[in-house]
Amino acid sequence: MISLTQAQPATVTADALVIVLARRPDGPVPLGDVPEVVADLVASAADVLALTGDPDEVHRLPAAGLRARSLVLTGAGDGAAPESVRRAVGAATRALAGLANAAVVLPDDGLATLTAAAEGALLGAYTFTRYRTQDQADRRSGAPLEQVQLLLGHRATKVETRAVERAQVVVEAVHTVRDLVNTAPNDLYPAAFADAARAAAKGVKGVKVTVLDEKALAAGGFGGLIGVGQGSARPPRLVKVTYTPSRAKQSVALVGKGITFDSGGISLKPHANMDEMKSDMAGAATVLASVLAAARLGLPVAVTAWCALAENMPSGTAQRPSDVLTINNGTTVEVLNTDAEGRLVLADALAAAVGEGPDLVIDAATLTGAQIISLGRRVAAVMGTDDARDQVVAAAGAAGESMWPMPLPEDLKDGLKSKVADLANVGERWGGSLLAGLFLAEFVGTTPWAHIDFAGPAYNTSGPYGYTPDGGTGMGVRTMVAVLESRCEH
Ligand code: BES
Ligand code: MN
Ligand code: ZN
């Protein structure tokens, strides 16, 4: 929970007073208005601890002379850009797990900074404890920081209050994604995801959830979902979540890859790190959380989320390399590698989504290892039609998420030729993310479309940083909400 207050740094009561430090050549300086007693504490701490103000440099000290119980210094690097503030405040609240409340000195009095600080504070206050069985005391220290006061210095305006309310809705959506991604795949299979979607949508105004089970999928010609899901004892689902506001000039379809576990199927993956493939439903979680956030924010844009859910397993009923599937739009696909399953379920969902004539379609998917090779673990790849792709990249930049535009070179498409069907699901290895994007393009027709491949950024295996915890990151939600908001201005 976040609140805006007029309280002053030296006199506010809290378990921790958080100060953001900027890196400067002569040593770090506190951002925002701090009284001398705080400035002196910061200066001596910076000296004794040899602080630099680097990102992720977080220290907690006794707060002599203040009403707060402790002083927390968190580095923001060189700038005071909103994303630097978001990260610095998030790193601080993440370090304060187990405490009840903190007060944050705002680095300046701009609305963008306020939004970033609110988002950062909430994003950092996350822990996943579902499977921990320690006693109450342990569990308490694993609980996220409960309360954050932002020291505004004046009475909050309507606009400021609304910015904080929006931040709470958006970050709650991010936490929903993190929880779903972190949930073990024995608990989160396609039907369980569908139940979770129904539960999450309950009571949200203007939202309707429709679930197609395996019988409906077979009858409806969803060959991709059926083919990928047929090796599992837990059958596939297509979950459609529609948000229909009373007045909407635009409609957007969001499509998410929802492989609740990706073993590779008969084209089995190596065992090292296979556990990470519980995160292969991050796209579906992202679109689900995003449509619910749009509804909670009451955005005047119609949004439909499509969660393409299946478990990719090897078994006697699994699909084989050389099987031919018929996707929802009639296109036939020869499955040459059962581990290239995401594009098969997405093909079905994209074809169904564009069939309803949206103004824009965006898909999110942990689609290719090649995305991690090309852009690393923190930057997502965006492909699609030029304008839609650029809009998504711009929205990501504004929201503080790292996404980068990638091309869809026509000449690579030859790689997807099949000797027997319209398309093969794999081609040559080089440019693997682009080839996957070209495959998806076959199913979106002429609808403006952006494809986000966040195989790396959706799941963090390299230790927490900034506001990003281990495991599910929830990356993508902020960008999706930003795109939907920008659509309201049209
Ligand atoms: N889910 C994986 C992609 C992935 C890899 C996500 C690593 C996160 C981390 C996807 O289904 C997959 O297996 N892709 C294959 C495609 C290949 C067979 C053409 C890949 O990238 O190796
Ligand atoms: Mn795979
Ligand atoms: Zn996969």
Short mmCIF file of C-alpha atoms and ligand atoms in Angstrom, two decimals:
data_model
loop_
_atom_site.label_atom_id
_atom_site.label_comp_id
_atom_site.label_asym_id
_atom_site.label_seq_id
_atom_site.Cartn_x
_atom_site.Cartn_y
_atom_site.Cartn_z
CA MET A 1 0.00 0.00 0.00
CA ILE A 2 1.19 3.46 -0.95
CA SER A 3 0.17 6.75 0.56
CA LEU A 4 1.08 10.34 -0.22
CA THR A 5 1.95 12.51 2.74
CA GLN A 6 3.00 16.01 3.70
CA ALA A 7 5.30 14.64 6.41
CA GLN A 8 8.92 15.81 6.45
CA PRO A 9 12.01 13.54 6.27
CA ALA A 10 13.38 14.42 9.70
CA THR A 11 10.11 13.97 11.55
CA VAL A 12 8.25 11.21 9.71
CA THR A 13 7.79 8.02 11.70
CA ALA A 14 8.69 4.86 9.81
CA ASP A 15 10.85 1.76 10.06
CA ALA A 16 13.02 3.22 7.34
CA LEU A 17 13.55 6.56 5.63
CA VAL A 18 14.62 5.92 2.02
CA ILE A 19 16.92 8.37 0.24
CA VAL A 20 17.84 8.02 -3.43
CA LEU A 21 21.48 8.79 -4.17
CA ALA A 22 22.78 10.03 -7.51
CA ARG A 23 26.33 9.18 -8.57
CA ARG A 24 28.50 12.28 -8.91
CA PRO A 25 32.25 12.68 -9.54
CA ASP A 26 32.84 13.92 -5.98
CA GLY A 27 30.72 11.24 -4.37
CA PRO A 28 27.00 10.50 -4.19
CA VAL A 29 24.43 13.19 -3.45
CA PRO A 30 20.88 12.74 -2.15
CA LEU A 31 18.15 13.52 -4.66
CA GLY A 32 15.23 15.57 -3.43
CA ASP A 33 14.86 18.04 -0.60
CA VAL A 34 16.54 16.77 2.55
CA PRO A 35 17.12 18.75 5.74
CA GLU A 36 20.65 19.27 7.01
CA VAL A 37 20.43 16.51 9.62
CA VAL A 38 19.72 14.00 6.84
CA ALA A 39 22.30 15.47 4.48
CA ASP A 40 24.95 15.16 7.21
CA LEU A 41 24.03 11.54 7.93
CA VAL A 42 24.23 10.75 4.21
CA ALA A 43 27.58 12.49 3.82
CA SER A 44 29.22 10.64 6.70
CA ALA A 45 27.73 7.31 5.62
CA ALA A 46 28.91 7.87 2.06
CA ASP A 47 32.38 8.58 3.38
CA VAL A 48 32.65 5.68 5.83
CA LEU A 49 31.04 3.12 3.52
CA ALA A 50 32.76 4.50 0.38
CA LEU A 51 29.41 4.75 -1.38
CA THR A 52 29.27 5.49 -5.08
CA GLY A 53 25.56 5.84 -5.84
CA ASP A 54 25.69 2.90 -8.26
CA PRO A 55 22.41 1.14 -9.03
CA ASP A 56 21.69 -1.68 -6.56
CA GLU A 57 23.94 -0.17 -3.92
CA VAL A 58 21.59 -0.32 -0.92
CA HIS A 59 22.61 0.31 2.70
CA ARG A 60 20.57 0.47 5.90
CA LEU A 61 21.95 2.49 8.82
CA PRO A 62 20.82 3.71 12.22
CA ALA A 63 19.08 7.06 11.89
CA ALA A 64 20.47 9.17 14.70
CA GLY A 65 18.58 12.41 15.06
CA LEU A 66 15.61 11.31 12.96
CA ARG A 67 12.19 10.05 13.97
CA ALA A 68 12.57 7.13 11.52
CA ARG A 69 14.17 3.99 12.94
CA SER A 70 16.68 3.65 10.12
CA LEU A 71 18.06 5.39 7.08
CA VAL A 72 18.18 3.51 3.78
CA LEU A 73 20.43 4.76 1.00
CA THR A 74 19.81 3.46 -2.51
CA GLY A 75 21.87 4.28 -5.59
CA ALA A 76 20.31 5.51 -8.82
CA GLY A 77 23.41 5.83 -10.99
CA ASP A 78 24.09 9.03 -12.90
CA GLY A 79 20.67 10.26 -13.82
CA ALA A 80 17.34 10.95 -12.28
CA ALA A 81 15.40 9.44 -15.20
CA PRO A 82 12.11 7.88 -14.05
CA GLU A 83 13.38 4.35 -14.65
CA SER A 84 16.50 5.05 -12.53
CA VAL A 85 14.22 6.20 -9.71
CA ARG A 86 11.91 3.20 -10.20
CA ARG A 87 14.86 0.85 -9.90
CA ALA A 88 16.47 2.62 -6.96
CA VAL A 89 13.27 2.79 -4.90
CA GLY A 90 12.46 -0.82 -5.85
CA ALA A 91 15.89 -2.01 -4.77
CA ALA A 92 15.28 -0.32 -1.42
CA THR A 93 11.82 -1.74 -0.77
CA ARG A 94 13.03 -5.17 -1.86
CA ALA A 95 15.77 -4.95 0.78
CA LEU A 96 13.16 -4.01 3.41
CA ALA A 97 11.18 -7.25 3.26
CA GLY A 98 9.99 -8.18 6.74
CA LEU A 99 9.48 -4.55 7.83
CA ALA A 100 6.13 -2.86 8.18
CA ASN A 101 6.63 0.60 6.69
CA ALA A 102 8.99 2.92 4.91
CA ALA A 103 8.97 6.59 3.91
CA VAL A 104 10.55 7.66 0.64
CA VAL A 105 12.04 11.09 -0.09
CA LEU A 106 10.98 11.90 -3.67
CA PRO A 107 13.92 12.84 -5.93
CA ASP A 108 11.95 15.76 -7.42
CA ASP A 109 8.39 17.01 -7.61
CA GLY A 110 7.54 15.88 -11.15
CA LEU A 111 4.62 13.60 -11.88
CA ALA A 112 6.79 11.15 -13.84
CA THR A 113 9.08 10.77 -10.83
CA LEU A 114 6.16 10.31 -8.49
CA THR A 115 4.74 7.59 -10.73
CA ALA A 116 8.12 5.89 -11.02
CA ALA A 117 8.72 6.02 -7.26
CA ALA A 118 5.27 4.59 -6.55
CA GLU A 119 5.70 1.82 -9.11
CA GLY A 120 9.25 1.07 -7.96
CA ALA A 121 8.23 0.90 -4.31
CA LEU A 122 5.43 -1.55 -5.06
CA LEU A 123 7.42 -3.58 -7.60
CA GLY A 124 10.20 -4.12 -5.08
CA ALA A 125 7.77 -5.16 -2.35
CA TYR A 126 7.19 -8.65 -3.65
CA THR A 127 8.04 -12.09 -2.34
CA PHE A 128 6.76 -15.49 -3.40
CA THR A 129 6.16 -17.63 -0.32
CA ARG A 130 3.43 -20.02 -1.46
CA TYR A 131 5.58 -23.10 -1.00
CA ARG A 132 7.41 -22.10 2.17
CA THR A 133 6.38 -24.00 5.29
CA GLN A 134 8.63 -22.43 7.94
CA ASP A 135 7.13 -21.18 11.18
CA GLN A 136 5.34 -17.88 11.48
CA ALA A 137 8.49 -15.91 12.38
CA ASP A 138 10.34 -17.02 9.27
CA ARG A 139 7.33 -16.38 7.16
CA ARG A 140 7.10 -12.86 8.52
CA SER A 141 10.64 -12.00 7.51
CA GLY A 142 9.79 -13.29 4.06
CA ALA A 143 6.78 -11.01 3.82
CA PRO A 144 7.10 -7.98 1.58
CA LEU A 145 7.27 -4.48 3.00
CA GLU A 146 3.69 -3.54 3.84
CA GLN A 147 3.35 0.26 3.74
CA VAL A 148 5.14 2.98 1.82
CA GLN A 149 4.69 6.70 2.36
CA LEU A 150 5.87 9.01 -0.38
CA LEU A 151 6.96 12.31 1.12
CA LEU A 152 5.25 14.76 -1.17
CA GLY A 153 5.74 17.87 1.00
CA HIS A 154 2.35 19.26 0.03
CA ARG A 155 -1.23 18.07 -0.09
CA ALA A 156 -1.67 15.60 -2.94
CA THR A 157 -3.47 16.92 -5.99
CA LYS A 158 -6.13 14.85 -7.76
CA VAL A 159 -3.67 14.08 -10.54
CA GLU A 160 -1.06 12.87 -8.04
CA THR A 161 -3.55 10.71 -6.17
CA ARG A 162 -4.73 9.21 -9.43
CA ALA A 163 -1.15 8.47 -10.52
CA VAL A 164 -0.61 6.47 -7.35
CA GLU A 165 -3.90 4.60 -7.74
CA ARG A 166 -2.89 3.73 -11.29
CA ALA A 167 0.51 2.52 -10.09
CA GLN A 168 -1.20 0.21 -7.60
CA VAL A 169 -3.40 -1.31 -10.30
CA VAL A 170 -0.50 -1.77 -12.72
CA VAL A 171 1.83 -3.30 -10.14
CA GLU A 172 -0.89 -5.60 -8.84
CA ALA A 173 -1.08 -6.89 -12.41
CA VAL A 174 2.70 -7.36 -12.48
CA HIS A 175 2.48 -9.34 -9.23
CA THR A 176 -0.26 -11.52 -10.71
CA VAL A 177 2.10 -12.44 -13.55
CA ARG A 178 4.97 -13.13 -11.15
CA ASP A 179 2.76 -15.38 -9.00
CA LEU A 180 1.48 -17.33 -12.00
CA VAL A 181 4.98 -17.76 -13.46
CA ASN A 182 6.42 -18.84 -10.09
CA THR A 183 3.64 -21.34 -9.41
CA ALA A 184 4.88 -24.89 -9.89
CA PRO A 185 3.65 -26.55 -13.08
CA ASN A 186 2.09 -29.43 -11.15
CA ASP A 187 -0.25 -26.79 -9.71
CA LEU A 188 -0.55 -24.60 -12.80
CA TYR A 189 -1.62 -26.66 -15.82
CA PRO A 190 -3.95 -25.39 -18.57
CA ALA A 191 -7.23 -26.04 -16.73
CA ALA A 192 -5.77 -24.58 -13.52
CA PHE A 193 -4.71 -21.45 -15.41
CA ALA A 194 -8.26 -21.16 -16.75
CA ASP A 195 -9.60 -21.40 -13.19
CA ALA A 196 -7.09 -18.77 -12.06
CA ALA A 197 -8.24 -16.50 -14.90
CA ARG A 198 -11.88 -16.90 -13.85
CA ALA A 199 -10.99 -16.18 -10.23
CA ALA A 200 -8.88 -13.13 -11.10
CA ALA A 201 -11.62 -11.69 -13.32
CA LYS A 202 -14.34 -12.18 -10.72
CA GLY A 203 -15.98 -8.89 -9.83
CA VAL A 204 -13.98 -6.85 -12.37
CA LYS A 205 -16.47 -4.64 -14.19
CA GLY A 206 -17.00 -5.18 -17.90
CA VAL A 207 -14.96 -8.40 -18.05
CA LYS A 208 -16.10 -11.77 -19.36
CA VAL A 209 -14.13 -15.02 -19.40
CA THR A 210 -14.76 -17.78 -21.94
CA VAL A 211 -12.89 -21.09 -21.76
CA LEU A 212 -12.62 -23.55 -24.65
CA ASP A 213 -11.76 -27.04 -23.40
CA GLU A 214 -10.14 -29.79 -25.47
CA LYS A 215 -13.46 -30.91 -26.96
CA ALA A 216 -14.37 -27.39 -28.01
CA LEU A 217 -10.85 -26.87 -29.37
CA ALA A 218 -11.02 -30.03 -31.47
CA ALA A 219 -14.49 -29.12 -32.73
CA GLY A 220 -13.35 -25.57 -33.48
CA GLY A 221 -10.36 -26.66 -35.54
CA PHE A 222 -7.60 -25.50 -33.20
CA GLY A 223 -5.04 -28.00 -34.50
CA GLY A 224 -2.04 -26.22 -32.97
CA LEU A 225 -3.35 -26.31 -29.40
CA ILE A 226 -4.56 -29.89 -29.80
CA GLY A 227 -1.29 -31.07 -31.38
CA VAL A 228 0.94 -29.50 -28.74
CA GLY A 229 -1.32 -30.51 -25.86
CA GLN A 230 -2.01 -34.10 -26.84
CA GLY A 231 1.08 -35.55 -25.18
CA SER A 232 0.02 -34.33 -21.76
CA ALA A 233 -2.41 -35.89 -19.31
CA ARG A 234 -3.61 -32.31 -18.76
CA PRO A 235 -5.49 -31.17 -21.86
CA PRO A 236 -5.12 -27.74 -23.50
CA ARG A 237 -7.36 -24.72 -23.08
CA LEU A 238 -7.97 -21.47 -24.91
CA VAL A 239 -9.01 -18.76 -22.47
CA LYS A 240 -10.57 -15.62 -23.88
CA VAL A 241 -10.96 -12.63 -21.56
CA THR A 242 -12.90 -9.70 -22.96
CA TYR A 243 -13.12 -6.23 -21.49
CA THR A 244 -15.89 -4.16 -23.02
CA PRO A 245 -16.12 -0.59 -21.74
CA SER A 246 -19.28 1.37 -22.32
CA ARG A 247 -17.58 3.67 -24.82
CA ALA A 248 -14.66 2.47 -26.90
CA LYS A 249 -13.35 3.82 -30.16
CA GLN A 250 -10.66 1.17 -30.52
CA SER A 251 -10.24 -2.52 -29.94
CA VAL A 252 -7.02 -4.34 -29.16
CA ALA A 253 -6.38 -8.08 -29.04
CA LEU A 254 -3.63 -9.41 -26.76
CA VAL A 255 -2.41 -12.95 -27.41
CA GLY A 256 -0.18 -14.87 -25.00
CA LYS A 257 1.83 -18.07 -25.22
CA GLY A 258 0.72 -20.27 -22.35
CA ILE A 259 2.84 -23.41 -22.29
CA THR A 260 2.48 -24.35 -18.63
CA PHE A 261 5.54 -26.57 -18.97
CA ASP A 262 7.75 -26.98 -22.01
CA SER A 263 9.68 -30.24 -21.90
CA GLY A 264 10.20 -29.98 -25.64
CA GLY A 265 7.90 -32.95 -26.21
CA ILE A 266 9.32 -35.82 -28.30
CA SER A 267 12.06 -33.37 -29.37
CA LEU A 268 12.97 -33.44 -25.67
CA LYS A 269 15.03 -30.63 -24.17
CA PRO A 270 18.32 -31.38 -22.35
CA HIS A 271 17.73 -31.77 -18.60
CA ALA A 272 19.95 -28.85 -17.52
CA ASN A 273 17.75 -25.93 -16.47
CA MET A 274 14.59 -27.57 -17.78
CA ASP A 275 12.89 -26.36 -14.58
CA GLU A 276 12.95 -22.85 -16.05
CA MET A 277 10.38 -24.00 -18.59
CA LYS A 278 7.64 -23.56 -15.99
CA SER A 279 7.92 -19.92 -17.09
CA ASP A 280 6.81 -20.71 -20.64
CA MET A 281 3.31 -19.42 -19.84
CA ALA A 282 4.53 -15.89 -19.04
CA GLY A 283 2.97 -14.50 -22.22
CA ALA A 284 -0.47 -15.81 -21.30
CA ALA A 285 -0.13 -14.48 -17.76
CA THR A 286 0.93 -11.09 -19.12
CA VAL A 287 -2.06 -10.69 -21.42
CA LEU A 288 -4.46 -11.90 -18.73
CA ALA A 289 -3.11 -9.44 -16.16
CA SER A 290 -3.03 -6.62 -18.72
CA VAL A 291 -6.67 -6.92 -19.76
CA LEU A 292 -7.70 -6.98 -16.10
CA ALA A 293 -5.58 -3.89 -15.42
CA ALA A 294 -7.22 -2.10 -18.37
CA ALA A 295 -10.62 -2.94 -16.92
CA ARG A 296 -9.68 -1.84 -13.40
CA LEU A 297 -8.39 1.44 -14.81
CA GLY A 298 -11.61 1.81 -16.81
CA LEU A 299 -9.70 2.56 -20.03
CA PRO A 300 -12.02 3.47 -22.92
CA VAL A 301 -10.56 0.82 -25.22
CA ALA A 302 -12.00 -2.65 -25.84
CA VAL A 303 -9.46 -5.37 -25.03
CA THR A 304 -9.58 -9.10 -25.61
CA ALA A 305 -6.88 -11.32 -24.15
CA TRP A 306 -6.32 -14.77 -25.63
CA CYS A 307 -4.38 -17.24 -23.49
CA ALA A 308 -3.17 -20.20 -25.57
CA LEU A 309 -2.62 -22.89 -22.96
CA ALA A 310 -1.06 -26.33 -23.32
CA GLU A 311 1.50 -28.54 -21.62
CA ASN A 312 4.22 -29.78 -23.99
CA MET A 313 5.06 -33.34 -22.89
CA PRO A 314 6.51 -36.48 -24.47
CA SER A 315 4.32 -39.59 -24.23
CA GLY A 316 2.63 -42.27 -26.27
CA THR A 317 -0.02 -39.78 -27.29
CA ALA A 318 2.40 -36.92 -28.03
CA GLN A 319 2.73 -35.45 -31.49
CA ARG A 320 5.66 -36.65 -33.57
CA PRO A 321 8.17 -34.81 -35.73
CA SER A 322 6.59 -35.08 -39.22
CA ASP A 323 2.99 -34.81 -37.94
CA VAL A 324 0.91 -32.33 -39.91
CA LEU A 325 -1.52 -30.02 -38.09
CA THR A 326 -4.25 -27.77 -39.40
CA ILE A 327 -4.29 -24.35 -37.71
CA ASN A 328 -7.53 -22.52 -36.98
CA ASN A 329 -7.39 -20.52 -40.24
CA GLY A 330 -6.93 -23.65 -42.42
CA THR A 331 -3.15 -23.38 -42.86
CA THR A 332 -1.37 -26.73 -42.59
CA VAL A 333 1.90 -27.03 -40.67
CA GLU A 334 4.40 -29.84 -40.67
CA VAL A 335 5.83 -30.25 -37.18
CA LEU A 336 9.54 -30.91 -37.70
CA ASN A 337 10.51 -30.11 -34.12
CA THR A 338 8.02 -30.54 -31.29
CA ASP A 339 10.04 -28.07 -29.20
CA ALA A 340 8.98 -25.23 -31.52
CA GLU A 341 5.53 -25.49 -29.96
CA GLY A 342 4.87 -21.89 -28.97
CA ARG A 343 4.32 -20.76 -32.55
CA LEU A 344 1.81 -23.60 -33.05
CA VAL A 345 -0.46 -22.58 -30.18
CA LEU A 346 0.01 -18.89 -30.98
CA ALA A 347 -0.93 -19.50 -34.63
CA ASP A 348 -4.33 -20.80 -33.52
CA ALA A 349 -4.90 -17.95 -31.08
CA LEU A 350 -3.68 -15.23 -33.47
CA ALA A 351 -5.91 -16.53 -36.26
CA ALA A 352 -8.91 -16.55 -33.91
CA ALA A 353 -8.03 -13.09 -32.55
CA VAL A 354 -7.67 -11.37 -35.94
CA GLY A 355 -10.89 -13.09 -37.04
CA GLU A 356 -12.73 -10.66 -34.77
CA GLY A 357 -11.29 -7.64 -36.59
CA PRO A 358 -9.34 -5.79 -33.86
CA ASP A 359 -7.53 -2.53 -34.71
CA LEU A 360 -4.31 -3.91 -33.29
CA VAL A 361 -3.00 -7.25 -32.10
CA ILE A 362 -0.04 -7.72 -29.77
CA ASP A 363 1.33 -11.07 -28.75
CA ALA A 364 3.76 -11.84 -25.96
CA ALA A 365 5.70 -15.08 -25.84
CA THR A 366 8.74 -16.76 -24.32
CA LEU A 367 9.25 -17.95 -27.86
CA THR A 368 12.92 -18.51 -28.69
CA GLY A 369 16.25 -19.19 -27.05
CA ALA A 370 17.62 -17.10 -29.93
CA GLN A 371 16.07 -14.00 -28.35
CA ILE A 372 18.39 -14.52 -25.37
CA ILE A 373 21.35 -15.06 -27.70
CA SER A 374 20.66 -11.83 -29.58
CA LEU A 375 19.49 -9.40 -26.88
CA GLY A 376 20.35 -11.05 -23.59
CA ARG A 377 18.27 -11.68 -20.49
CA ARG A 378 16.98 -8.15 -19.91
CA VAL A 379 15.97 -6.80 -23.32
CA ALA A 380 12.95 -8.15 -25.17
CA ALA A 381 12.68 -8.33 -28.97
CA VAL A 382 9.78 -6.71 -30.78
CA MET A 383 8.78 -7.60 -34.34
CA GLY A 384 5.70 -6.99 -36.43
CA THR A 385 4.22 -4.46 -38.81
CA ASP A 386 6.36 -1.31 -38.71
CA ASP A 387 4.00 1.12 -36.97
CA ALA A 388 2.69 -1.34 -34.41
CA ARG A 389 6.20 -2.55 -33.61
CA ASP A 390 7.46 1.01 -33.16
CA GLN A 391 4.47 1.91 -30.97
CA VAL A 392 5.20 -0.99 -28.66
CA VAL A 393 8.90 -0.13 -28.44
CA ALA A 394 8.03 3.52 -27.69
CA ALA A 395 5.49 2.52 -25.04
CA ALA A 396 8.06 0.22 -23.46
CA GLY A 397 10.56 3.07 -23.31
CA ALA A 398 8.04 5.35 -21.66
CA ALA A 399 7.07 2.63 -19.18
CA GLY A 400 10.68 1.83 -18.29
CA GLU A 401 10.85 -1.62 -19.88
CA SER A 402 13.68 -2.58 -22.23
CA MET A 403 12.44 -3.64 -25.64
CA TRP A 404 14.22 -3.40 -28.96
CA PRO A 405 12.89 -3.50 -32.55
CA MET A 406 13.91 -6.43 -34.73
CA PRO A 407 13.25 -6.98 -38.45
CA LEU A 408 11.23 -9.64 -40.24
CA PRO A 409 13.39 -10.20 -43.34
CA GLU A 410 11.25 -11.61 -46.18
CA ASP A 411 14.09 -13.69 -47.56
CA LEU A 412 14.38 -15.75 -44.38
CA LYS A 413 10.89 -17.09 -45.02
CA ASP A 414 12.15 -19.71 -47.44
CA GLY A 415 13.46 -21.47 -44.38
CA LEU A 416 9.90 -22.32 -43.37
CA LYS A 417 9.11 -24.31 -46.52
CA SER A 418 7.76 -27.80 -45.96
CA LYS A 419 8.00 -30.67 -48.43
CA VAL A 420 4.45 -31.73 -47.62
CA ALA A 421 2.47 -28.92 -45.93
CA ASP A 422 1.95 -25.15 -46.31
CA LEU A 423 4.61 -24.43 -43.72
CA ALA A 424 7.16 -26.17 -41.51
CA ASN A 425 7.41 -25.10 -37.88
CA VAL A 426 11.21 -24.75 -37.98
CA GLY A 427 13.86 -23.77 -40.51
CA GLU A 428 17.53 -22.97 -40.26
CA ARG A 429 18.94 -22.01 -36.90
CA TRP A 430 20.28 -18.54 -37.70
CA GLY A 431 17.99 -15.65 -36.91
CA GLY A 432 15.76 -18.01 -34.94
CA SER A 433 13.68 -15.25 -33.33
CA LEU A 434 13.02 -13.61 -36.68
CA LEU A 435 12.06 -16.91 -38.27
CA ALA A 436 9.58 -17.53 -35.43
CA GLY A 437 8.22 -14.02 -36.00
CA LEU A 438 7.86 -14.71 -39.74
CA PHE A 439 5.97 -17.89 -38.91
CA LEU A 440 3.51 -15.96 -36.71
CA ALA A 441 3.11 -13.29 -39.41
CA GLU A 442 1.44 -15.95 -41.56
CA PHE A 443 -1.52 -15.93 -39.17
CA VAL A 444 -2.21 -12.25 -38.60
CA GLY A 445 -3.24 -11.29 -42.13
CA THR A 446 -3.39 -7.52 -42.60
CA THR A 447 -4.08 -6.53 -38.97
CA PRO A 448 -1.48 -4.15 -37.46
CA TRP A 449 0.54 -6.46 -35.25
CA ALA A 450 3.42 -6.50 -32.79
CA HIS A 451 5.13 -9.60 -31.45
CA ILE A 452 7.09 -9.46 -28.19
CA ASP A 453 9.61 -12.27 -27.66
CA PHE A 454 10.65 -12.05 -24.02
CA ALA A 455 12.15 -15.50 -23.50
CA GLY A 456 14.96 -13.95 -21.43
CA PRO A 457 13.37 -11.01 -19.59
CA ALA A 458 10.23 -12.85 -18.43
CA TYR A 459 12.16 -15.01 -15.99
CA ASN A 460 15.12 -13.96 -13.86
CA THR A 461 17.69 -16.64 -13.02
CA SER A 462 20.65 -14.41 -12.27
CA GLY A 463 19.70 -13.03 -8.85
CA PRO A 464 17.44 -10.09 -7.91
CA TYR A 465 18.30 -6.54 -9.04
CA GLY A 466 16.49 -3.22 -8.80
CA TYR A 467 12.79 -3.99 -8.43
CA THR A 468 13.18 -7.34 -10.20
CA PRO A 469 12.96 -10.46 -8.02
CA ASP A 470 14.19 -13.96 -8.75
CA GLY A 471 11.89 -15.96 -10.99
CA GLY A 472 8.92 -14.40 -12.74
CA THR A 473 9.58 -10.73 -13.45
CA GLY A 474 6.20 -9.56 -14.75
CA MET A 475 7.96 -7.72 -17.56
CA GLY A 476 5.58 -6.68 -20.34
CA VAL A 477 2.56 -5.64 -18.31
CA ARG A 478 3.68 -2.03 -18.02
CA THR A 479 4.27 -1.84 -21.75
CA MET A 480 0.90 -3.39 -22.56
CA VAL A 481 -0.94 -0.99 -20.27
CA ALA A 482 1.01 1.94 -21.79
CA VAL A 483 0.02 0.85 -25.31
CA LEU A 484 -3.63 0.53 -24.27
CA GLU A 485 -3.52 3.96 -22.63
CA SER A 486 -2.01 5.50 -25.76
CA ARG A 487 -4.85 3.98 -27.77
CA CYS A 488 -7.33 5.96 -25.67
CA GLU A 489 -5.82 9.21 -26.93
CA HIS A 490 -6.62 8.38 -30.57
N1 BES B 1 10.09 -22.05 -24.67
C1 BES B 1 11.16 -22.19 -25.58
C2 BES B 1 11.99 -20.92 -25.72
C3 BES B 1 12.78 -20.53 -24.52
C4 BES B 1 14.09 -20.93 -24.37
C5 BES B 1 12.23 -19.72 -23.56
C6 BES B 1 14.82 -20.54 -23.26
C7 BES B 1 12.95 -19.33 -22.43
C8 BES B 1 14.25 -19.74 -22.28
C9 BES B 1 10.61 -22.53 -26.97
O1 BES B 1 9.45 -23.29 -26.99
C10 BES B 1 11.64 -23.35 -27.66
O2 BES B 1 11.91 -24.43 -27.24
N2 BES B 1 12.18 -22.81 -28.75
C11 BES B 1 13.17 -23.48 -29.52
C12 BES B 1 12.82 -23.33 -30.97
C13 BES B 1 13.66 -24.16 -31.88
C14 BES B 1 13.33 -25.62 -31.69
C15 BES B 1 13.39 -23.72 -33.29
C16 BES B 1 14.51 -22.82 -29.22
O3 BES B 1 14.57 -21.61 -29.09
O4 BES B 1 15.49 -23.55 -29.08
MN MN B 2 9.82 -25.38 -26.87
ZN ZN B 3 8.24 -23.09 -25.36
#
